[in-house]
Coordinates of N, CA and C in Angstrom, one line a residue:
M1 N 80.8 -53.3 33.1 CA 80.9 -51.8 33.1 C 81.8 -52.0 34.9
T2 N 82.8 -50.5 34.4 CA 83.6 -50.1 35.8 C 83.2 -48.3 35.9
L3 N 83.2 -48.1 37.0 CA 82.8 -46.9 37.5 C 84.2 -46.3 38.1
H4 N 84.2 -45.3 37.5 CA 85.3 -44.3 38.5 C 85.1 -44.3 39.6
Q5 N 86.0 -44.1 40.6 CA 86.0 -44.1 41.8 C 85.6 -42.7 42.0
S6 N 85.8 -41.4 41.6 CA 85.1 -40.6 41.6 C 83.3 -40.0 41.5
W7 N 83.3 -41.4 41.0 CA 81.4 -41.4 40.6 C 80.6 -41.2 41.5
F8 N 80.9 -41.8 42.9 CA 80.6 -41.4 44.2 C 81.6 -40.7 45.4
A9 N 80.4 -40.3 46.3 CA 81.3 -39.8 47.6 C 81.4 -40.6 48.8
R10 N 82.7 -40.7 48.8 CA 83.6 -41.4 50.0 C 82.7 -40.9 51.4
D11 N 82.4 -39.4 51.5 CA 82.3 -39.1 52.7 C 80.8 -38.9 52.8
A12 N 80.0 -39.8 52.2 CA 78.0 -39.8 52.3 C 78.0 -40.4 53.5
R13 N 78.7 -41.0 54.7 CA 78.2 -41.8 55.1 C 77.8 -40.5 56.5
G14 N 78.6 -39.4 56.2 CA 78.1 -39.0 57.2 C 77.2 -37.5 56.2
W15 N 76.7 -37.8 55.8 CA 75.8 -36.3 54.7 C 74.3 -37.1 55.5
T16 N 73.9 -35.8 55.6 CA 72.3 -36.1 56.2 C 71.7 -34.3 55.4
C17 N 70.1 -34.4 55.9 CA 69.7 -33.0 54.8 C 68.2 -33.3 56.1
E18 N 67.3 -32.4 55.7 CA 66.5 -32.0 56.6 C 65.2 -33.0 56.5
P19 N 64.5 -33.5 57.5 CA 63.3 -34.1 57.1 C 62.4 -33.5 56.0
P20 N 61.7 -33.8 55.3 CA 60.6 -33.5 54.7 C 60.0 -33.2 55.6
H21 N 58.7 -32.0 55.0 CA 58.1 -31.2 56.0 C 57.1 -32.0 56.2
G22 N 56.6 -31.9 57.8 CA 55.5 -32.6 57.9 C 54.3 -32.8 56.8
D23 N 53.8 -31.3 56.3 CA 52.6 -31.7 55.3 C 52.5 -32.2 54.7
A24 N 53.9 -32.4 54.1 CA 54.3 -33.1 52.6 C 53.7 -34.8 53.0
A25 N 54.5 -35.4 54.4 CA 54.0 -36.6 54.3 C 52.8 -36.8 54.8
A26 N 51.8 -35.9 55.4 CA 50.8 -36.5 55.8 C 50.0 -36.4 54.8
F27 N 50.0 -35.1 53.6 CA 49.3 -35.5 52.4 C 49.3 -36.6 51.5
H28 N 50.9 -36.6 51.3 CA 51.8 -38.3 50.6 C 50.3 -39.5 51.1
R29 N 50.6 -39.7 52.6 CA 50.1 -40.7 53.0 C 48.1 -40.6 52.8
G30 N 47.2 -39.7 52.4 CA 46.6 -39.4 52.4 C 45.8 -39.7 50.8
L31 N 46.7 -39.7 49.9 CA 46.8 -40.5 48.8 C 45.6 -41.3 48.6
P32 N 44.7 -41.8 47.7 CA 44.5 -43.3 47.0 C 45.1 -43.7 46.6
G33 N 46.0 -45.0 47.7 CA 46.5 -46.2 47.3 C 48.2 -45.7 47.5
Y34 N 48.3 -45.1 48.4 CA 49.8 -44.6 48.7 C 50.0 -45.9 49.9
A35 N 51.3 -46.2 49.7 CA 51.9 -47.0 50.0 C 53.5 -46.9 50.0
S36 N 54.1 -47.1 51.2 CA 55.5 -46.9 51.3 C 56.1 -47.6 50.0
T37 N 57.7 -47.1 49.8 CA 58.3 -47.9 48.9 C 59.1 -48.7 49.0
P38 N 59.1 -49.9 48.3 CA 59.8 -50.9 48.7 C 61.3 -51.0 48.5
L39 N 62.2 -51.8 49.1 CA 63.6 -51.2 48.7 C 63.8 -52.5 48.5
A40 N 65.0 -52.8 47.5 CA 65.2 -54.1 46.3 C 66.9 -53.9 46.7
E41 N 67.6 -54.9 47.4 CA 69.0 -55.4 47.4 C 69.5 -55.4 45.9
A42 N 70.6 -54.7 45.8 CA 71.5 -54.9 44.5 C 72.8 -55.5 44.9
P43 N 72.9 -57.0 45.8 CA 74.6 -57.0 45.8 C 75.2 -57.1 44.7
G44 N 74.9 -57.4 43.5 CA 75.9 -57.3 42.4 C 76.9 -55.7 42.3
L45 N 75.6 -55.0 41.9 CA 76.2 -53.2 42.1 C 76.5 -52.7 43.5
A46 N 76.1 -53.5 44.7 CA 77.2 -53.2 45.8 C 78.5 -53.7 46.0
A47 N 78.6 -54.8 45.1 CA 80.2 -55.3 44.6 C 81.2 -54.4 44.0
E48 N 79.9 -53.8 42.7 CA 80.9 -53.2 41.9 C 81.2 -52.2 42.1
L49 N 80.5 -51.2 43.5 CA 81.1 -49.8 43.9 C 82.1 -50.6 45.4
G50 N 81.8 -51.5 45.4 CA 82.7 -51.7 46.9 C 82.2 -51.3 48.4
V51 N 81.0 -51.8 48.1 CA 80.3 -51.2 49.6 C 79.5 -52.8 49.7
G52 N 79.3 -52.6 51.4 CA 78.9 -53.9 51.5 C 77.7 -54.5 51.3
R53 N 76.5 -52.8 51.7 CA 75.1 -53.3 50.9 C 74.6 -52.3 50.2
L54 N 74.0 -52.5 49.4 CA 73.3 -51.4 48.6 C 71.7 -51.6 48.1
F55 N 70.8 -50.7 48.5 CA 69.6 -50.9 48.6 C 68.9 -50.0 47.4
I56 N 68.1 -50.4 46.3 CA 67.3 -49.5 45.8 C 66.2 -48.9 46.0
K57 N 65.4 -47.8 46.1 CA 64.2 -47.7 46.4 C 63.3 -48.0 44.7
D58 N 62.3 -49.1 44.8 CA 61.7 -49.7 44.0 C 60.2 -48.9 43.5
E59 N 60.6 -47.8 42.6 CA 59.2 -47.2 42.4 C 58.4 -47.4 41.6
S60 N 58.7 -48.4 40.8 CA 57.9 -48.3 39.7 C 56.7 -48.9 39.5
A61 N 56.1 -49.3 40.9 CA 54.6 -49.6 40.7 C 53.9 -48.6 41.7
R62 N 54.8 -47.3 41.8 CA 54.0 -46.4 42.5 C 52.6 -45.8 41.9
F63 N 52.0 -45.9 42.5 CA 50.3 -45.2 42.1 C 49.9 -45.9 40.4
D64 N 50.4 -47.2 40.5 CA 50.3 -48.0 39.0 C 50.8 -46.7 37.7
L65 N 51.6 -45.7 37.5 CA 52.1 -44.9 36.9 C 53.7 -45.3 36.2
G66 N 54.2 -46.1 37.6 CA 55.2 -46.9 36.4 C 56.5 -45.3 36.6
A67 N 56.6 -44.4 37.5 CA 56.9 -43.2 37.0 C 57.3 -43.0 38.6
F68 N 58.6 -42.4 38.7 CA 59.0 -42.2 39.7 C 59.0 -40.5 41.0
K69 N 58.8 -39.8 40.3 CA 58.5 -38.2 40.6 C 57.1 -37.9 41.4
F70 N 56.1 -39.0 41.3 CA 54.3 -38.3 41.3 C 54.6 -37.6 42.9
L71 N 55.6 -38.4 43.6 CA 55.2 -37.6 45.0 C 55.5 -36.1 44.9
G72 N 56.3 -35.6 44.6 CA 56.9 -34.4 44.2 C 56.3 -33.3 43.5
A73 N 56.0 -34.1 42.7 CA 54.5 -33.7 41.6 C 53.2 -33.1 42.3
S74 N 53.0 -34.4 42.9 CA 51.5 -34.0 43.5 C 51.3 -33.3 44.6
W75 N 52.8 -33.3 45.2 CA 52.7 -32.1 46.9 C 52.9 -30.9 45.9
A76 N 54.0 -30.5 44.9 CA 53.8 -29.3 44.5 C 52.5 -28.4 43.8
G77 N 51.9 -29.4 43.1 CA 50.7 -29.4 42.8 C 49.6 -28.6 43.2
F78 N 49.6 -29.7 44.5 CA 48.4 -29.3 45.5 C 48.9 -27.9 46.4
R79 N 50.3 -27.6 46.1 CA 50.5 -26.2 46.9 C 50.0 -25.2 45.8
A80 N 50.5 -25.5 44.4 CA 50.1 -24.3 43.6 C 48.6 -24.1 43.6
V81 N 47.7 -24.7 43.8 CA 46.4 -24.9 43.4 C 46.0 -24.0 45.0
A82 N 46.2 -24.5 46.0 CA 46.1 -24.1 46.9 C 46.2 -22.6 47.1
A83 N 47.7 -22.3 47.0 CA 48.1 -20.6 46.9 C 46.9 -20.1 45.8
R84 N 46.6 -20.4 44.4 CA 46.0 -19.8 43.4 C 44.7 -19.7 44.0
T85 N 43.9 -20.6 44.8 CA 42.9 -20.2 45.2 C 42.2 -20.2 46.9
G86 N 43.7 -19.6 47.6 CA 43.4 -19.2 48.7 C 42.9 -20.3 49.8
Y87 N 43.2 -21.4 49.6 CA 42.6 -22.5 50.6 C 43.6 -22.7 51.7
A88 N 43.7 -22.5 52.8 CA 44.3 -22.6 53.7 C 44.2 -23.9 54.8
G89 N 43.7 -24.4 54.4 CA 43.0 -25.5 55.0 C 44.6 -26.5 55.1
P90 N 44.0 -27.9 56.0 CA 45.0 -28.7 56.4 C 45.2 -29.4 55.0
A91 N 46.6 -29.9 54.5 CA 47.2 -30.3 53.2 C 46.3 -31.7 53.1
A92 N 45.4 -32.0 52.7 CA 44.9 -33.1 52.3 C 44.0 -32.6 50.6
I93 N 43.7 -33.8 50.3 CA 43.2 -33.7 48.7 C 41.3 -33.4 49.4
D94 N 41.1 -33.8 49.9 CA 40.0 -33.8 49.9 C 39.5 -32.1 50.8
G95 N 40.3 -32.1 51.3 CA 39.9 -30.4 52.1 C 40.0 -29.4 50.9
L96 N 40.9 -29.6 50.4 CA 40.9 -28.5 49.0 C 40.0 -29.3 48.0
Q97 N 39.6 -29.8 47.8 CA 38.4 -30.1 46.6 C 37.5 -29.6 47.6
A98 N 36.8 -29.8 48.9 CA 35.8 -29.2 49.2 C 35.8 -27.7 49.0
H99 N 36.8 -27.0 49.5 CA 37.1 -26.0 48.8 C 37.0 -25.0 47.1
L100 N 37.4 -25.9 46.7 CA 36.8 -25.8 45.6 C 35.4 -25.8 44.9
R101 N 34.7 -26.4 45.6 CA 33.4 -27.0 45.5 C 32.6 -25.7 46.1
G102 N 33.4 -25.0 47.1 CA 32.6 -24.1 47.5 C 32.0 -24.6 49.2
S103 N 32.2 -26.0 49.5 CA 31.5 -26.5 50.4 C 32.1 -26.0 51.7

């Protein structure tokens, strides 16, 4: 497989983004079964792309779902339910559950 050089950004080394909202990170850490995503090194792909080292996030076992979009979806779902029900407490499932139960 040959990739065209235009496929990747040569100036990516200087790219940065805002860190995630602190409430989202705390929310995710509070989910049952949460663990940091392991990184797997991909030396063959690194060589093909002409970079020294390349790591890939292995999301295959996250929450036993075999999917990689769960964190974003869970945070969006939490925010939507909280907004719809007027929940203004901490970003935590147990707080939202208590609010929904009327506790």
